[in-house]
Every structure is written in structure tokens, then in C-alpha cells.
Short mmCIF file of N, CA and C and ligand atoms in Angstrom, two decimals:
data_model
loop_
_atom_site.label_atom_id
_atom_site.label_comp_id
_atom_site.label_asym_id
_atom_site.label_seq_id
_atom_site.Cartn_x
_atom_site.Cartn_y
_atom_site.Cartn_z
N MET A 385 -10.52 16.31 -13.48
CA MET A 385 -9.31 15.70 -12.90
C MET A 385 -8.85 14.51 -13.74
N ALA A 386 -7.56 14.28 -13.71
CA ALA A 386 -7.01 13.23 -14.58
C ALA A 386 -7.18 11.84 -13.96
N ILE A 387 -7.33 10.85 -14.82
CA ILE A 387 -7.32 9.46 -14.37
C ILE A 387 -5.86 9.08 -14.12
N GLU A 388 -5.61 8.57 -12.93
CA GLU A 388 -4.24 8.20 -12.53
C GLU A 388 -4.23 6.76 -12.03
N ARG A 389 -3.00 6.27 -11.85
CA ARG A 389 -2.83 4.99 -11.16
C ARG A 389 -1.97 5.20 -9.92
N THR A 390 -2.20 4.35 -8.93
CA THR A 390 -1.37 4.39 -7.73
C THR A 390 -1.13 2.96 -7.26
N LEU A 391 -0.09 2.77 -6.45
CA LEU A 391 0.17 1.44 -5.90
C LEU A 391 -0.30 1.36 -4.45
N SER A 392 -1.06 0.33 -4.17
CA SER A 392 -1.53 0.06 -2.81
C SER A 392 -1.00 -1.29 -2.37
N ILE A 393 -0.61 -1.38 -1.10
CA ILE A 393 -0.27 -2.69 -0.53
C ILE A 393 -1.08 -2.88 0.76
N ILE A 394 -1.78 -4.00 0.85
CA ILE A 394 -2.35 -4.41 2.14
C ILE A 394 -1.24 -5.17 2.84
N LYS A 395 -0.72 -4.58 3.91
CA LYS A 395 0.47 -5.10 4.60
C LYS A 395 0.12 -6.36 5.41
N PRO A 396 1.14 -7.07 5.91
CA PRO A 396 0.87 -8.34 6.61
C PRO A 396 -0.17 -8.22 7.73
N ASP A 397 -0.19 -7.11 8.46
CA ASP A 397 -1.18 -7.00 9.56
C ASP A 397 -2.60 -6.94 9.02
N GLY A 398 -2.79 -6.31 7.86
CA GLY A 398 -4.12 -6.25 7.25
C GLY A 398 -4.59 -7.61 6.78
N VAL A 399 -3.66 -8.38 6.21
CA VAL A 399 -3.99 -9.75 5.77
C VAL A 399 -4.33 -10.60 7.01
N GLU A 400 -3.51 -10.47 8.06
CA GLU A 400 -3.73 -11.26 9.29
C GLU A 400 -5.08 -10.93 9.93
N LYS A 401 -5.52 -9.67 9.81
CA LYS A 401 -6.79 -9.26 10.44
C LYS A 401 -8.00 -9.60 9.58
N ASN A 402 -7.77 -10.23 8.43
CA ASN A 402 -8.88 -10.63 7.55
C ASN A 402 -9.71 -9.44 7.07
N VAL A 403 -9.03 -8.38 6.66
CA VAL A 403 -9.77 -7.21 6.15
C VAL A 403 -9.42 -6.91 4.69
N ILE A 404 -8.90 -7.91 3.97
CA ILE A 404 -8.60 -7.71 2.55
C ILE A 404 -9.87 -7.26 1.81
N GLY A 405 -10.94 -7.99 2.03
CA GLY A 405 -12.19 -7.70 1.32
C GLY A 405 -12.74 -6.32 1.67
N LYS A 406 -12.70 -5.99 2.96
CA LYS A 406 -13.23 -4.67 3.39
C LYS A 406 -12.42 -3.54 2.76
N ILE A 407 -11.10 -3.73 2.68
CA ILE A 407 -10.24 -2.67 2.13
C ILE A 407 -10.49 -2.51 0.63
N ILE A 408 -10.57 -3.62 -0.09
CA ILE A 408 -10.83 -3.52 -1.53
C ILE A 408 -12.22 -2.93 -1.78
N ALA A 409 -13.19 -3.34 -0.98
CA ALA A 409 -14.55 -2.79 -1.15
C ALA A 409 -14.54 -1.27 -0.97
N ARG A 410 -13.78 -0.83 0.02
CA ARG A 410 -13.71 0.62 0.28
C ARG A 410 -13.12 1.36 -0.92
N PHE A 411 -12.04 0.81 -1.50
CA PHE A 411 -11.45 1.44 -2.68
C PHE A 411 -12.47 1.51 -3.81
N GLU A 412 -13.17 0.41 -4.05
CA GLU A 412 -14.15 0.40 -5.15
C GLU A 412 -15.28 1.39 -4.89
N GLU A 413 -15.74 1.45 -3.65
CA GLU A 413 -16.82 2.40 -3.32
C GLU A 413 -16.39 3.84 -3.55
N GLU A 414 -15.09 4.10 -3.38
CA GLU A 414 -14.60 5.49 -3.50
C GLU A 414 -14.03 5.78 -4.89
N GLY A 415 -14.27 4.88 -5.83
CA GLY A 415 -13.88 5.16 -7.21
C GLY A 415 -12.46 4.77 -7.58
N LEU A 416 -11.80 3.98 -6.72
CA LEU A 416 -10.46 3.46 -7.04
C LEU A 416 -10.62 1.99 -7.44
N THR A 417 -10.42 1.74 -8.72
CA THR A 417 -10.68 0.42 -9.28
C THR A 417 -9.39 -0.39 -9.38
N PRO A 418 -9.35 -1.60 -8.82
CA PRO A 418 -8.15 -2.43 -9.00
C PRO A 418 -7.96 -2.81 -10.47
N VAL A 419 -6.78 -2.54 -11.01
CA VAL A 419 -6.46 -2.95 -12.39
C VAL A 419 -5.34 -4.00 -12.40
N GLY A 420 -4.85 -4.35 -11.22
CA GLY A 420 -3.86 -5.41 -11.05
C GLY A 420 -3.85 -5.81 -9.59
N ILE A 421 -3.85 -7.12 -9.31
CA ILE A 421 -3.82 -7.61 -7.92
C ILE A 421 -2.89 -8.81 -7.83
N ARG A 422 -1.98 -8.79 -6.87
CA ARG A 422 -1.12 -9.94 -6.59
C ARG A 422 -1.06 -10.17 -5.09
N MET A 423 -1.23 -11.44 -4.68
CA MET A 423 -0.94 -11.79 -3.29
C MET A 423 0.43 -12.43 -3.30
N MET A 424 1.32 -11.98 -2.44
CA MET A 424 2.68 -12.51 -2.45
C MET A 424 3.33 -12.37 -1.08
N HIS A 425 4.31 -13.22 -0.84
CA HIS A 425 5.09 -13.11 0.39
C HIS A 425 6.43 -12.50 -0.01
N LEU A 426 6.65 -11.26 0.38
CA LEU A 426 7.85 -10.56 -0.06
C LEU A 426 9.12 -11.22 0.48
N ALA A 427 10.11 -11.39 -0.39
CA ALA A 427 11.43 -11.81 0.06
C ALA A 427 12.12 -10.60 0.69
N GLN A 428 13.12 -10.87 1.52
CA GLN A 428 13.81 -9.76 2.19
C GLN A 428 14.32 -8.73 1.17
N HIS A 429 14.93 -9.20 0.08
CA HIS A 429 15.49 -8.24 -0.88
C HIS A 429 14.40 -7.44 -1.59
N GLU A 430 13.20 -8.02 -1.72
CA GLU A 430 12.10 -7.27 -2.35
C GLU A 430 11.60 -6.16 -1.43
N ALA A 431 11.48 -6.47 -0.14
CA ALA A 431 11.04 -5.45 0.82
C ALA A 431 12.11 -4.36 0.95
N GLU A 432 13.36 -4.77 1.00
CA GLU A 432 14.45 -3.79 1.11
C GLU A 432 14.49 -2.88 -0.12
N GLY A 433 14.29 -3.47 -1.29
CA GLY A 433 14.30 -2.69 -2.53
C GLY A 433 13.13 -1.73 -2.60
N PHE A 434 11.98 -2.21 -2.18
CA PHE A 434 10.79 -1.37 -2.24
C PHE A 434 10.92 -0.15 -1.33
N TYR A 435 11.48 -0.36 -0.14
CA TYR A 435 11.62 0.73 0.84
C TYR A 435 13.04 1.31 0.86
N ALA A 436 13.79 1.17 -0.24
CA ALA A 436 15.20 1.61 -0.27
C ALA A 436 15.37 3.07 0.16
N VAL A 437 14.38 3.90 -0.14
CA VAL A 437 14.46 5.32 0.23
C VAL A 437 14.58 5.51 1.75
N HIS A 438 14.12 4.51 2.51
CA HIS A 438 14.17 4.61 3.98
C HIS A 438 15.36 3.87 4.59
N LYS A 439 16.34 3.42 3.76
CA LYS A 439 17.34 2.49 4.31
C LYS A 439 18.24 3.06 5.40
N GLU A 440 18.35 4.39 5.46
CA GLU A 440 19.15 4.99 6.54
C GLU A 440 18.32 5.29 7.79
N ARG A 441 17.01 5.08 7.73
CA ARG A 441 16.15 5.44 8.86
C ARG A 441 16.26 4.37 9.95
N PRO A 442 16.09 4.79 11.22
CA PRO A 442 16.27 3.83 12.32
C PRO A 442 15.26 2.68 12.30
N PHE A 443 14.10 2.90 11.67
CA PHE A 443 13.07 1.87 11.68
C PHE A 443 13.18 0.90 10.50
N PHE A 444 14.20 1.05 9.65
CA PHE A 444 14.28 0.27 8.41
C PHE A 444 14.27 -1.25 8.66
N GLY A 445 15.10 -1.71 9.61
CA GLY A 445 15.20 -3.15 9.88
C GLY A 445 13.87 -3.74 10.31
N GLU A 446 13.22 -3.02 11.23
CA GLU A 446 11.91 -3.46 11.74
C GLU A 446 10.86 -3.47 10.62
N LEU A 447 10.94 -2.45 9.76
CA LEU A 447 9.97 -2.33 8.66
C LEU A 447 10.11 -3.51 7.70
N VAL A 448 11.35 -3.87 7.38
CA VAL A 448 11.59 -5.00 6.47
C VAL A 448 11.14 -6.30 7.13
N GLU A 449 11.43 -6.45 8.41
CA GLU A 449 11.01 -7.65 9.13
C GLU A 449 9.48 -7.79 9.13
N PHE A 450 8.82 -6.67 9.39
CA PHE A 450 7.35 -6.66 9.39
C PHE A 450 6.79 -6.99 8.01
N MET A 451 7.33 -6.36 6.99
CA MET A 451 6.77 -6.52 5.63
C MET A 451 7.00 -7.91 5.06
N THR A 452 7.93 -8.67 5.68
CA THR A 452 8.23 -10.02 5.18
C THR A 452 7.69 -11.11 6.11
N ARG A 453 6.92 -10.74 7.13
CA ARG A 453 6.51 -11.77 8.11
C ARG A 453 5.32 -12.61 7.62
N GLY A 454 4.66 -12.17 6.58
CA GLY A 454 3.53 -12.91 6.04
C GLY A 454 3.13 -12.31 4.71
N PRO A 455 2.12 -12.90 4.06
CA PRO A 455 1.74 -12.40 2.73
C PRO A 455 1.15 -11.00 2.76
N VAL A 456 1.27 -10.34 1.62
CA VAL A 456 0.69 -9.02 1.41
C VAL A 456 -0.17 -9.09 0.14
N VAL A 457 -1.03 -8.09 -0.04
CA VAL A 457 -1.80 -7.98 -1.29
C VAL A 457 -1.38 -6.67 -1.96
N VAL A 458 -0.79 -6.81 -3.13
CA VAL A 458 -0.29 -5.64 -3.86
C VAL A 458 -1.29 -5.32 -4.97
N MET A 459 -1.66 -4.05 -5.07
CA MET A 459 -2.67 -3.66 -6.07
C MET A 459 -2.27 -2.40 -6.80
N ALA A 460 -2.56 -2.37 -8.10
CA ALA A 460 -2.55 -1.12 -8.85
C ALA A 460 -3.99 -0.65 -8.89
N LEU A 461 -4.21 0.59 -8.43
CA LEU A 461 -5.56 1.16 -8.40
C LEU A 461 -5.64 2.27 -9.43
N GLU A 462 -6.77 2.37 -10.10
CA GLU A 462 -6.95 3.40 -11.13
C GLU A 462 -8.19 4.22 -10.81
N GLY A 463 -8.10 5.51 -11.02
CA GLY A 463 -9.27 6.38 -10.79
C GLY A 463 -8.86 7.83 -10.85
N GLU A 464 -9.85 8.71 -10.74
CA GLU A 464 -9.58 10.15 -10.75
C GLU A 464 -8.74 10.51 -9.54
N ASP A 465 -7.63 11.19 -9.78
CA ASP A 465 -6.81 11.69 -8.68
C ASP A 465 -6.41 10.56 -7.72
N ALA A 466 -6.04 9.41 -8.29
CA ALA A 466 -5.89 8.17 -7.51
C ALA A 466 -4.84 8.28 -6.39
N VAL A 467 -3.74 8.97 -6.66
CA VAL A 467 -2.67 9.04 -5.65
C VAL A 467 -3.18 9.75 -4.40
N ALA A 468 -3.73 10.94 -4.58
CA ALA A 468 -4.20 11.72 -3.43
C ALA A 468 -5.41 11.06 -2.77
N LYS A 469 -6.31 10.52 -3.60
CA LYS A 469 -7.51 9.89 -3.03
C LYS A 469 -7.14 8.69 -2.16
N ASN A 470 -6.17 7.88 -2.64
CA ASN A 470 -5.75 6.73 -1.83
C ASN A 470 -5.14 7.19 -0.51
N ARG A 471 -4.31 8.23 -0.56
CA ARG A 471 -3.68 8.73 0.68
C ARG A 471 -4.75 9.22 1.66
N GLU A 472 -5.81 9.83 1.11
CA GLU A 472 -6.89 10.33 1.95
C GLU A 472 -7.64 9.15 2.61
N ILE A 473 -7.91 8.14 1.83
CA ILE A 473 -8.63 6.97 2.36
C ILE A 473 -7.77 6.24 3.41
N MET A 474 -6.42 6.21 3.18
CA MET A 474 -5.52 5.54 4.12
C MET A 474 -5.43 6.25 5.46
N GLY A 475 -5.34 7.58 5.46
CA GLY A 475 -5.12 8.35 6.68
C GLY A 475 -3.64 8.49 7.00
N ALA A 476 -3.34 9.21 8.08
CA ALA A 476 -1.96 9.53 8.46
C ALA A 476 -1.16 8.26 8.76
N THR A 477 0.17 8.35 8.56
CA THR A 477 1.08 7.21 8.80
C THR A 477 0.86 6.62 10.18
N ASN A 478 0.76 7.51 11.19
CA ASN A 478 0.53 7.07 12.58
C ASN A 478 -0.98 6.98 12.82
N PRO A 479 -1.49 5.77 13.07
CA PRO A 479 -2.95 5.64 13.23
C PRO A 479 -3.52 6.51 14.35
N ALA A 480 -2.68 6.85 15.34
CA ALA A 480 -3.15 7.72 16.43
C ALA A 480 -3.49 9.11 15.90
N GLU A 481 -2.91 9.46 14.76
CA GLU A 481 -3.17 10.78 14.17
C GLU A 481 -4.09 10.70 12.95
N ALA A 482 -4.55 9.51 12.62
CA ALA A 482 -5.35 9.34 11.41
C ALA A 482 -6.79 9.79 11.64
N ALA A 483 -7.39 10.38 10.61
CA ALA A 483 -8.77 10.87 10.71
C ALA A 483 -9.75 9.70 10.84
N GLU A 484 -10.91 10.03 11.43
CA GLU A 484 -11.98 9.03 11.58
C GLU A 484 -12.30 8.36 10.26
N ASN A 485 -12.56 7.07 10.33
CA ASN A 485 -13.03 6.31 9.16
C ASN A 485 -11.97 6.08 8.07
N THR A 486 -10.73 6.53 8.32
CA THR A 486 -9.67 6.17 7.38
C THR A 486 -9.26 4.72 7.67
N LEU A 487 -8.62 4.07 6.67
CA LEU A 487 -8.25 2.66 6.85
C LEU A 487 -7.31 2.48 8.03
N ARG A 488 -6.37 3.41 8.19
CA ARG A 488 -5.43 3.26 9.31
C ARG A 488 -6.11 3.49 10.65
N LYS A 489 -7.05 4.42 10.72
CA LYS A 489 -7.80 4.62 11.96
C LYS A 489 -8.61 3.35 12.29
N LEU A 490 -9.20 2.77 11.25
CA LEU A 490 -10.07 1.61 11.46
C LEU A 490 -9.28 0.35 11.83
N TYR A 491 -8.12 0.14 11.18
CA TYR A 491 -7.48 -1.18 11.26
C TYR A 491 -6.05 -1.20 11.79
N ALA A 492 -5.33 -0.09 11.78
CA ALA A 492 -3.90 -0.13 12.11
C ALA A 492 -3.67 -0.11 13.61
N SER A 493 -2.57 -0.76 14.03
CA SER A 493 -2.30 -0.81 15.47
C SER A 493 -1.13 0.07 15.89
N SER A 494 -0.26 0.47 14.97
CA SER A 494 0.89 1.31 15.34
C SER A 494 1.44 2.01 14.11
N ILE A 495 2.38 2.92 14.32
CA ILE A 495 2.99 3.64 13.19
C ILE A 495 3.75 2.68 12.26
N GLY A 496 4.24 1.58 12.81
CA GLY A 496 4.93 0.60 11.97
C GLY A 496 3.94 -0.34 11.29
N GLU A 497 3.04 -0.89 12.09
CA GLU A 497 2.06 -1.85 11.55
C GLU A 497 0.79 -1.09 11.20
N ASN A 498 0.86 -0.44 10.04
CA ASN A 498 -0.22 0.50 9.71
C ASN A 498 -1.04 0.07 8.49
N THR A 499 -1.09 -1.22 8.26
CA THR A 499 -2.12 -1.87 7.42
C THR A 499 -2.04 -1.65 5.91
N VAL A 500 -1.74 -0.41 5.49
CA VAL A 500 -1.73 -0.14 4.05
C VAL A 500 -0.55 0.74 3.65
N HIS A 501 -0.09 0.52 2.44
CA HIS A 501 0.86 1.43 1.79
C HIS A 501 0.14 2.11 0.64
N GLY A 502 0.52 3.35 0.35
CA GLY A 502 0.03 4.03 -0.85
C GLY A 502 1.10 4.94 -1.39
N SER A 503 1.28 4.94 -2.70
CA SER A 503 2.30 5.81 -3.32
C SER A 503 2.06 7.26 -2.91
N ASP A 504 3.17 8.04 -2.81
CA ASP A 504 3.02 9.43 -2.37
C ASP A 504 3.09 10.44 -3.50
N SER A 505 3.29 9.99 -4.74
CA SER A 505 3.28 10.91 -5.89
C SER A 505 3.01 10.07 -7.13
N ALA A 506 2.59 10.73 -8.20
CA ALA A 506 2.32 10.01 -9.45
C ALA A 506 3.62 9.41 -9.99
N GLU A 507 4.71 10.14 -9.81
CA GLU A 507 6.02 9.65 -10.28
C GLU A 507 6.42 8.37 -9.54
N ASN A 508 6.30 8.38 -8.21
CA ASN A 508 6.62 7.17 -7.45
C ASN A 508 5.63 6.05 -7.72
N ALA A 509 4.37 6.41 -7.98
CA ALA A 509 3.37 5.37 -8.30
C ALA A 509 3.81 4.59 -9.53
N ALA A 510 4.28 5.29 -10.55
CA ALA A 510 4.70 4.61 -11.78
C ALA A 510 5.87 3.67 -11.49
N ILE A 511 6.82 4.13 -10.68
CA ILE A 511 7.98 3.29 -10.33
C ILE A 511 7.53 2.07 -9.51
N GLU A 512 6.67 2.32 -8.54
CA GLU A 512 6.23 1.24 -7.64
C GLU A 512 5.37 0.21 -8.38
N ILE A 513 4.52 0.67 -9.30
CA ILE A 513 3.68 -0.28 -10.06
C ILE A 513 4.59 -1.17 -10.91
N LYS A 514 5.61 -0.57 -11.51
CA LYS A 514 6.56 -1.36 -12.33
C LYS A 514 7.35 -2.36 -11.49
N TYR A 515 7.55 -2.02 -10.22
CA TYR A 515 8.30 -2.90 -9.32
C TYR A 515 7.59 -4.25 -9.16
N PHE A 516 6.25 -4.22 -9.23
CA PHE A 516 5.47 -5.44 -8.97
C PHE A 516 4.72 -6.01 -10.17
N PHE A 517 4.45 -5.19 -11.17
CA PHE A 517 3.60 -5.64 -12.28
C PHE A 517 4.27 -5.40 -13.62
N SER A 518 4.12 -6.39 -14.53
CA SER A 518 4.49 -6.15 -15.92
C SER A 518 3.23 -5.65 -16.64
N ASP A 519 3.40 -5.11 -17.83
CA ASP A 519 2.26 -4.52 -18.56
C ASP A 519 1.11 -5.51 -18.75
N VAL A 520 1.44 -6.78 -19.02
CA VAL A 520 0.36 -7.75 -19.29
C VAL A 520 -0.39 -8.16 -18.02
N GLN A 521 0.10 -7.73 -16.86
CA GLN A 521 -0.60 -8.04 -15.61
C GLN A 521 -1.52 -6.89 -15.18
N LEU A 522 -1.63 -5.86 -16.01
CA LEU A 522 -2.45 -4.69 -15.69
C LEU A 522 -3.59 -4.60 -16.69
N PHE A 523 -4.81 -4.33 -16.19
CA PHE A 523 -6.01 -4.39 -17.02
C PHE A 523 -6.78 -3.09 -16.89
N SER A 524 -6.50 -2.16 -17.78
CA SER A 524 -7.13 -0.85 -17.69
C SER A 524 -8.64 -1.01 -17.84
N ARG A 525 -9.39 -0.26 -17.02
CA ARG A 525 -10.85 -0.42 -17.02
C ARG A 525 -11.50 0.77 -17.69
N GLY A 526 -10.63 1.75 -18.09
CA GLY A 526 -10.97 2.98 -18.75
C GLY A 526 -12.40 3.24 -18.95
N1 UDP B 784 7.43 3.66 9.58
C1 UDP B 784 7.82 3.20 10.82
N2 UDP B 784 8.18 4.13 11.77
C2 UDP B 784 8.19 5.47 11.52
C3 UDP B 784 7.80 5.92 10.25
C4 UDP B 784 7.42 5.00 9.29
O1 UDP B 784 7.83 2.00 11.08
O2 UDP B 784 8.55 6.26 12.42
C5 UDP B 784 7.02 2.68 8.55
C6 UDP B 784 5.50 2.63 8.37
O3 UDP B 784 5.11 1.28 8.09
C7 UDP B 784 5.30 3.51 7.15
C8 UDP B 784 6.55 3.18 6.32
O4 UDP B 784 7.58 3.04 7.29
O5 UDP B 784 4.09 3.25 6.49
C9 UDP B 784 6.93 4.23 5.31
O6 UDP B 784 7.02 5.49 5.94
P1 UDP B 784 6.47 6.81 5.26
O7 UDP B 784 6.96 7.96 6.07
O8 UDP B 784 6.79 6.78 3.80
O9 UDP B 784 4.88 6.72 5.50
P2 UDP B 784 3.64 6.38 4.55
O10 UDP B 784 3.92 7.00 3.20
O11 UDP B 784 3.55 4.87 4.49
O12 UDP B 784 2.45 6.99 5.24
#
């Protein structure tokens, strides 16, 4: 399998619950290595831009409000099959439907406040990583 990169965000609820360390440890244990990490408080236009694909959805306003209510931890993760592996570790969007031991099952409280973001394709991962990181902020561990 190919070595890929994916974008992960620990959302404001995950930061508030003090599980940054547990989430990063889980990624490392499962072979997803952080190659870039930023803690930041998203501005409204940054959250809107990141989730632009959802701008016509009824939950868009709430999603932007949630994503800007406190700091987040943005990470580029590298590893074999990183996009799919991260989605598997995260679990379903709605924590009520997430499999046992996934991050969303363990930590998320609702479909909106679901603790983690993960890119849904290699193509989007490349776009999302560029949204937050310049080349010199990424450290390949190859
Ligand atoms: N979301 C929401 N209500 C919904 C669906 C999604 O608030 O009915 C939020 C939720 O935070 C989710 C994000 O919008 O993680 C992006 O939705 P998507 O369907 O892309 O899910 P994901 O890829 O994050 O699992």
C-alpha cells in the first residue's frame, strides 16, 4: 500500500475535553505519524473556507460557529493508506452510529460536535493540507 498524507483536525470539543494527547497517541499507535501540527483558533472566514463544500447545507452556520468557538489542533498525518485509515479510526460522522473504540464513539457528543475531522479522499487531503500548511511546515518522516 502507498504512503499517503491526510488532514486531521481535533475540533474545539476535543480540545475542551482534554483528549489531544489521547487522540495523537492513537494515531501514532495505528501507524499515522504527525508530519505537521498547528494549534490555532480559526477565524470565521477560515472555517467558512474550509467547509465551503457544505455552504448550502442547513447545518453550515452552526458548523462554522462550533468550529470557531475555541482552538483546534490541525495535523497532517502520514502513513500507509492514511486517508482510509484515519476515517476508520474516526468512525461514522454521527457518534451514535460509530463503531466501538473509534474516536467519535469514545469522545463525540453529537453529529455536529464530533471531535475530529479527516479528509475523505487523497485529492481533498492534498487541498486541505495546503489550506493550513506551507511546505516548510511539513516534516516527512519517510
Ligand atoms: N455536520 C453536522 N450535521 C450534519 C452533518 C454534518 O453538523 O447533519 C457537521 C459535522 O461536524 C461533520 C461536518 O459537518 O463532521 C462535515 O460533514 P461530513 O458529512 O463531511 O462528515 P465527516 O466527513 O466529517 O464525517
